């Protein structure tokens, strides 16, 4: 349900595609743009750039300072809005991107710039950053998008908001804007807690390996512990792949865990939402999404692939014996393959599909290899390696064993020296500055993943190598 005054403005209005059209629609409803402010009283809509939470004044009221802007402002300009009220009557402002409707607010001049100050009669209504504006006046959509020649300023970042790359040993508390990559219950805390892996796709050398497969390369993944989730007001559902703003996250750097953060209820301001979901399309997500695409596409390739030639990958049909039986419960072992897909299939289409055991033709790059070296692989009782492979659609683990590995590296002799020399080609592929694209035949499978709680191992999807070689495409 929309706030009363915002809803009363109605939904009728021409689409807004420029600042003049935005200002005209404001005037049609008795509102002014921030660029038009003059001493007196006015009503307006604006977007929050950052704010300082409510704090007690020397009197009985509390004071909140909010910096706001709109598309009529220059890229780094904001107007200060000072709210004086009892704590329980403060507007529920949660962060950058919230839209405010202000009615009968006092406009005064302070240090040569306009300043907004609340009065007893001032009405403040809030559209939070996650609220839809589809059924409101077009001006709200324009304000939310920040479109037009100038748009919503780049200063929609809080002065406390930092990237992970900016965190160091002297950082204590910080706001972060992140994507959730992994979440699980934590059992080794005195209070209920959730262990999350998050990223903003910036690198920090203080980050240690999170030991969770995320598909995010480099030192970009950060452990975040949510302490006492049941005590945190308004904690949204934590969904992998969604974006969140963490407010007042505590930063710790130690020798064992590296750089980690934690978030819990703010006892000084117990009503403050310290975790807010941020929906796609908001201006504040722009830089993060750009970095995300750069990371996801670091092995990108042209999507126009010649699939007219019939596959010549492997003639013998794959069998379940090509997959380590110890890793696959008998009840979920893949069935005999039904066919070989002639066209190149994106990884995401395979791992997201329901058909286990069906063979697919993929064209991928090798991103990483386990064990750490060919020498370690040669020490295993059976020839087995796990590859992380990627294409433009995503990445996945690829289990390789026995004859499939021999064909992959062209191994013709069983001698230790020959085996080591041949296997080195796999690690060379993963470490190459410009990795080659290779054609492989794979089959989807499921296997127990990392232990998460009391010995429970959820099943994870991966691929099994059926055939193919390291010959570049």
Coordinates of N, CA and C in Angstrom, one line a residue, residues 257-384:
X257 N 41.5 -15.8 9.9 CA 40.4 -15.7 9.0 C 40.5 -14.6 8.0
X258 N 41.5 -13.8 8.1 CA 41.7 -12.7 7.2 C 40.6 -11.6 7.5
X259 N 40.2 -10.9 6.4 CA 39.2 -9.8 6.5 C 37.8 -10.4 6.6
X260 N 37.0 -10.2 7.6 CA 35.6 -10.6 7.7 C 34.8 -9.5 8.3
X261 N 33.5 -9.6 8.1 CA 32.6 -8.6 8.7 C 31.5 -9.3 9.4
X262 N 30.8 -8.6 10.3 CA 29.6 -9.1 11.0 C 28.6 -8.0 11.1
X263 N 27.4 -8.4 11.2 CA 26.3 -7.4 11.3 C 25.3 -7.9 12.4
X264 N 24.8 -7.0 13.2 CA 23.8 -7.4 14.3 C 23.0 -6.2 14.6
X265 N 22.0 -6.4 15.5 CA 21.1 -5.3 15.8 C 21.9 -4.1 16.5
X266 N 21.6 -2.9 16.1 CA 22.2 -1.7 16.7 C 21.5 -1.4 18.0
X267 N 22.1 -1.8 19.1 CA 21.5 -1.6 20.4 C 21.2 -0.1 20.8
X268 N 22.0 0.8 20.2 CA 21.8 2.2 20.5 C 20.6 2.7 19.7
X269 N 20.4 2.2 18.5 CA 19.2 2.5 17.8 C 18.5 1.2 17.4
X270 N 17.8 0.6 18.3 CA 17.3 -0.8 18.1 C 16.3 -0.9 16.9
X271 N 15.7 0.2 16.5 CA 14.7 0.1 15.4 C 15.4 0.3 14.0
X272 N 16.6 0.6 14.0 CA 17.3 0.8 12.7 C 17.4 -0.5 11.9
X273 N 17.1 -0.5 10.7 CA 17.3 -1.6 9.8 C 18.7 -1.7 9.3
X274 N 19.4 -2.7 9.8 CA 20.9 -2.8 9.4 C 21.1 -3.6 8.2
X275 N 20.1 -4.3 7.7 CA 20.2 -5.0 6.4 C 19.0 -4.6 5.6
X276 N 19.2 -4.1 4.4 CA 18.1 -3.7 3.5 C 18.4 -4.3 2.1
X277 N 17.3 -4.9 1.5 CA 17.5 -5.4 0.2 C 17.4 -4.3 -0.8
X278 N 18.2 -4.3 -1.8 CA 18.3 -3.3 -2.9 C 17.9 -4.0 -4.2
X279 N 16.9 -3.5 -4.9 CA 16.4 -4.1 -6.1 C 17.2 -3.6 -7.3
X280 N 17.3 -4.5 -8.3 CA 17.9 -4.1 -9.5 C 17.2 -2.9 -10.1
X281 N 18.0 -2.0 -10.8 CA 17.4 -0.8 -11.5 C 17.7 0.4 -10.7
X282 N 18.1 0.3 -9.5 CA 18.3 1.5 -8.7 C 19.7 2.1 -9.0
X283 N 19.9 3.4 -9.1 CA 21.2 4.0 -9.4 C 22.3 3.5 -8.6
X284 N 22.1 3.3 -7.3 CA 23.2 2.9 -6.5 C 23.8 1.6 -6.8
X285 N 23.1 0.7 -7.6 CA 23.7 -0.6 -8.0 C 24.5 -0.5 -9.3
X286 N 24.5 0.6 -9.9 CA 25.2 0.7 -11.2 C 26.6 0.3 -11.3
X287 N 27.4 0.8 -10.4 CA 28.9 0.4 -10.4 C 29.1 -1.0 -10.0
X288 N 28.3 -1.6 -9.1 CA 28.4 -3.0 -8.7 C 28.1 -3.9 -9.9
X289 N 27.0 -3.6 -10.5 CA 26.6 -4.4 -11.7 C 27.6 -4.4 -12.8
X290 N 28.2 -3.2 -13.0 CA 29.2 -3.1 -14.0 C 30.4 -4.0 -13.7
X291 N 30.9 -4.0 -12.4 CA 32.0 -4.8 -12.0 C 31.5 -6.3 -12.1
X292 N 30.3 -6.6 -11.8 CA 29.8 -8.0 -11.8 C 29.9 -8.5 -13.3
X293 N 29.5 -7.7 -14.2 CA 29.5 -8.2 -15.6 C 31.0 -8.4 -16.1
X294 N 31.9 -7.5 -15.6 CA 33.3 -7.7 -16.0 C 33.9 -9.0 -15.4
X295 N 33.5 -9.3 -14.2 CA 33.9 -10.6 -13.6 C 33.3 -11.8 -14.3
X296 N 32.0 -11.7 -14.5 CA 31.3 -12.9 -15.1 C 31.8 -13.1 -16.5
X297 N 32.2 -12.1 -17.2 CA 32.6 -12.2 -18.6 C 34.1 -12.2 -18.8
X298 N 34.8 -12.4 -17.8 CA 36.3 -12.4 -18.0 C 36.8 -13.5 -18.9
X299 N 35.9 -14.5 -19.1 CA 36.3 -15.6 -20.0 C 35.2 -15.5 -21.2
X300 N 34.7 -14.3 -21.4 CA 33.7 -14.2 -22.5 C 34.2 -14.5 -23.8
X301 N 33.4 -14.9 -24.7 CA 33.8 -15.2 -26.1 C 32.7 -14.9 -27.0
X302 N 32.9 -14.8 -28.3 CA 31.8 -14.5 -29.3 C 30.7 -15.6 -29.2
X303 N 29.5 -15.1 -29.2 CA 28.4 -16.1 -29.0 C 28.0 -16.7 -30.4
X304 N 28.5 -16.2 -31.5 CA 28.3 -16.9 -32.8 C 29.2 -18.1 -33.0
X305 N 28.7 -19.2 -32.8 CA 29.5 -20.5 -32.8 C 29.0 -21.3 -34.0
X306 N 30.0 -21.8 -34.7 CA 29.7 -22.7 -35.9 C 29.3 -24.1 -35.4
X307 N 28.1 -24.4 -35.5 CA 27.6 -25.7 -35.0 C 27.1 -26.5 -36.2
X308 N 27.5 -26.2 -37.4 CA 27.0 -26.9 -38.6 C 27.7 -28.2 -38.7
X309 N 28.9 -28.3 -38.2 CA 29.7 -29.6 -38.4 C 29.2 -30.6 -37.3
X310 N 29.1 -31.9 -37.7 CA 28.7 -32.9 -36.7 C 29.8 -33.0 -35.6
X311 N 29.4 -33.3 -34.4 CA 30.4 -33.5 -33.3 C 31.3 -34.6 -33.5
X312 N 32.6 -34.5 -33.3 CA 33.6 -35.5 -33.4 C 34.3 -35.8 -32.1
X313 N 33.6 -35.6 -31.0 CA 34.3 -35.6 -29.7 C 34.6 -37.0 -29.2
X314 N 33.7 -37.9 -29.2 CA 33.9 -39.2 -28.7 C 32.9 -40.2 -29.3
X315 N 33.3 -41.3 -29.7 CA 32.4 -42.3 -30.3 C 31.8 -43.2 -29.3
X316 N 32.5 -43.6 -28.3 CA 31.9 -44.6 -27.3 C 31.0 -43.9 -26.4
X317 N 29.8 -44.4 -26.1 CA 28.9 -43.8 -25.2 C 29.5 -43.8 -23.8
X318 N 29.2 -42.7 -23.0 CA 29.7 -42.6 -21.6 C 29.0 -43.6 -20.7
X319 N 29.6 -44.0 -19.7 CA 29.0 -44.8 -18.7 C 29.1 -44.2 -17.3
X320 N 28.3 -44.7 -16.4 CA 28.4 -44.3 -15.0 C 29.8 -44.5 -14.4
X321 N 30.5 -45.5 -14.9 CA 31.8 -45.9 -14.4 C 32.8 -44.8 -14.6
X322 N 32.5 -43.8 -15.5 CA 33.4 -42.7 -15.8 C 33.3 -41.7 -14.7
X323 N 32.4 -41.9 -13.7 CA 32.3 -40.9 -12.6 C 32.6 -41.7 -11.3
X324 N 33.4 -41.1 -10.4 CA 33.7 -41.7 -9.1 C 32.5 -42.2 -8.4
X325 N 32.3 -43.5 -8.3 CA 31.1 -44.0 -7.7 C 31.0 -43.6 -6.2
X326 N 32.2 -43.4 -5.6 CA 32.2 -43.1 -4.1 C 31.5 -41.7 -3.9
X327 N 31.5 -40.9 -4.9 CA 31.0 -39.5 -4.7 C 29.5 -39.4 -5.1
X328 N 28.9 -40.5 -5.6 CA 27.5 -40.4 -6.1 C 26.7 -41.5 -5.4
X329 N 25.7 -41.0 -4.6 CA 24.8 -42.0 -4.0 C 24.1 -42.8 -5.1
X330 N 23.9 -44.1 -4.9 CA 23.4 -45.0 -6.0 C 22.0 -44.5 -6.4
X331 N 21.2 -44.0 -5.5 CA 19.9 -43.6 -5.8 C 19.8 -42.4 -6.8
X332 N 20.9 -41.7 -6.9 CA 20.8 -40.5 -7.8 C 21.9 -40.6 -8.9
X333 N 22.5 -41.8 -9.1 CA 23.5 -42.0 -10.2 C 22.8 -41.7 -11.5
X334 N 23.5 -41.0 -12.4 CA 22.9 -40.6 -13.7 C 22.6 -41.9 -14.6
X335 N 21.5 -41.8 -15.3 CA 21.1 -42.9 -16.2 C 22.0 -42.9 -17.4
X336 N 22.0 -44.0 -18.2 CA 22.7 -44.1 -19.4 C 22.3 -42.9 -20.3
X337 N 23.2 -42.3 -21.0 CA 22.9 -41.1 -21.8 C 21.9 -41.5 -22.9
X338 N 21.1 -40.5 -23.3 CA 20.1 -40.7 -24.3 C 20.6 -40.3 -25.7
X339 N 21.4 -39.2 -25.8 CA 21.9 -38.7 -27.0 C 23.0 -37.8 -26.8
X340 N 23.7 -37.4 -27.9 CA 24.8 -36.4 -27.9 C 24.2 -35.2 -28.5
X341 N 24.2 -34.1 -27.8 CA 23.7 -32.8 -28.4 C 24.7 -32.3 -29.4
X342 N 24.3 -32.1 -30.7 CA 25.3 -31.7 -31.7 C 25.7 -30.2 -31.5
X343 N 24.8 -29.4 -31.1 CA 25.1 -27.9 -31.0 C 25.8 -27.7 -29.7
X344 N 26.6 -26.6 -29.7 CA 27.2 -26.2 -28.4 C 26.1 -25.7 -27.4
X345 N 26.2 -26.2 -26.2 CA 25.2 -25.8 -25.2 C 25.8 -25.0 -24.1
X346 N 25.2 -23.9 -23.7 CA 25.8 -23.1 -22.6 C 25.8 -23.9 -21.3
X347 N 26.8 -23.7 -20.5 CA 26.8 -24.4 -19.2 C 25.6 -24.1 -18.4
X348 N 25.1 -22.9 -18.3 CA 23.9 -22.6 -17.5 C 22.7 -23.4 -17.9
X349 N 22.6 -23.7 -19.2 CA 21.4 -24.5 -19.7 C 21.5 -25.9 -19.2
X350 N 22.8 -26.4 -19.0 CA 23.0 -27.8 -18.6 C 22.8 -28.0 -17.1
X351 N 23.4 -27.1 -16.3 CA 23.3 -27.2 -14.9 C 22.0 -26.9 -14.4
X352 N 21.2 -26.1 -15.1 CA 19.9 -25.7 -14.7 C 18.8 -26.6 -15.2
X353 N 19.2 -27.6 -16.0 CA 18.2 -28.5 -16.6 C 18.0 -29.8 -15.7
X354 N 16.9 -30.5 -16.0 CA 16.6 -31.7 -15.1 C 17.2 -33.0 -15.6
X355 N 17.8 -33.1 -16.7 CA 18.2 -34.3 -17.3 C 19.6 -34.7 -16.9
X356 N 19.7 -35.7 -16.0 CA 21.0 -36.2 -15.6 C 21.4 -37.3 -16.6
X357 N 22.7 -37.3 -16.9 CA 23.2 -38.3 -17.8 C 23.2 -38.0 -19.3
X358 N 22.4 -37.0 -19.7 CA 22.4 -36.7 -21.1 C 23.7 -36.0 -21.5
X359 N 24.2 -36.4 -22.6 CA 25.5 -35.8 -23.1 C 25.3 -34.5 -23.8
X360 N 26.2 -33.6 -23.6 CA 26.1 -32.3 -24.2 C 27.5 -31.9 -24.8
X361 N 27.5 -31.1 -25.8 CA 28.7 -30.6 -26.4 C 28.9 -29.2 -25.9
X362 N 30.0 -28.9 -25.2 CA 30.3 -27.6 -24.6 C 31.6 -27.1 -25.2
X363 N 31.7 -25.8 -25.2 CA 33.0 -25.1 -25.6 C 33.4 -24.2 -24.4
X364 N 34.5 -24.5 -23.7 CA 34.8 -23.9 -22.4 C 36.2 -23.5 -22.3
X365 N 36.5 -22.7 -21.3 CA 37.9 -22.5 -20.9 C 38.1 -23.1 -19.5
X366 N 39.3 -23.5 -19.2 CA 39.6 -24.0 -17.9 C 40.0 -22.8 -17.0
X367 N 39.3 -22.6 -15.9 CA 39.6 -21.5 -15.0 C 40.5 -21.9 -13.8
X368 N 40.2 -23.1 -13.3 CA 41.0 -23.6 -12.1 C 41.1 -25.1 -12.1
X369 N 42.0 -25.6 -11.4 CA 42.2 -27.1 -11.3 C 42.4 -27.5 -9.9
X370 N 41.9 -28.7 -9.5 CA 42.2 -29.4 -8.3 C 42.6 -30.8 -8.6
X371 N 43.7 -31.3 -8.0 CA 44.6 -30.7 -6.9 C 45.4 -29.5 -7.5
X372 N 46.3 -29.0 -6.6 CA 47.0 -27.8 -6.9 C 48.0 -28.0 -8.0
X373 N 48.5 -29.2 -8.2 CA 49.5 -29.4 -9.2 C 49.4 -30.8 -9.8
X374 N 50.0 -31.0 -11.0 CA 50.0 -32.2 -11.7 C 50.7 -33.3 -10.9
X375 N 51.7 -32.9 -10.1 CA 52.4 -33.9 -9.3 C 51.5 -34.5 -8.2
X376 N 50.6 -33.6 -7.6 CA 49.7 -34.1 -6.6 C 48.7 -35.0 -7.2
X377 N 48.2 -34.7 -8.4 CA 47.3 -35.6 -9.1 C 47.8 -37.0 -9.4
X378 N 49.1 -37.0 -9.7 CA 49.7 -38.3 -10.0 C 49.9 -39.2 -8.7
X379 N 49.8 -38.6 -7.5 CA 49.9 -39.4 -6.3 C 48.6 -40.0 -5.9
X380 N 47.4 -39.6 -6.6 CA 46.1 -40.2 -6.2 C 46.1 -41.7 -6.7
X381 N 45.4 -42.6 -6.0 CA 45.3 -44.0 -6.4 C 44.7 -44.2 -7.8
X382 N 43.7 -43.3 -8.2 CA 43.2 -43.4 -9.5 C 43.3 -42.0 -10.1
X383 N 43.4 -41.9 -11.5 CA 43.7 -40.7 -12.2 C 42.4 -39.8 -12.1
X384 N 42.4 -38.7 -11.4 CA 41.2 -37.9 -11.2 C 41.6 -36.5 -11.0

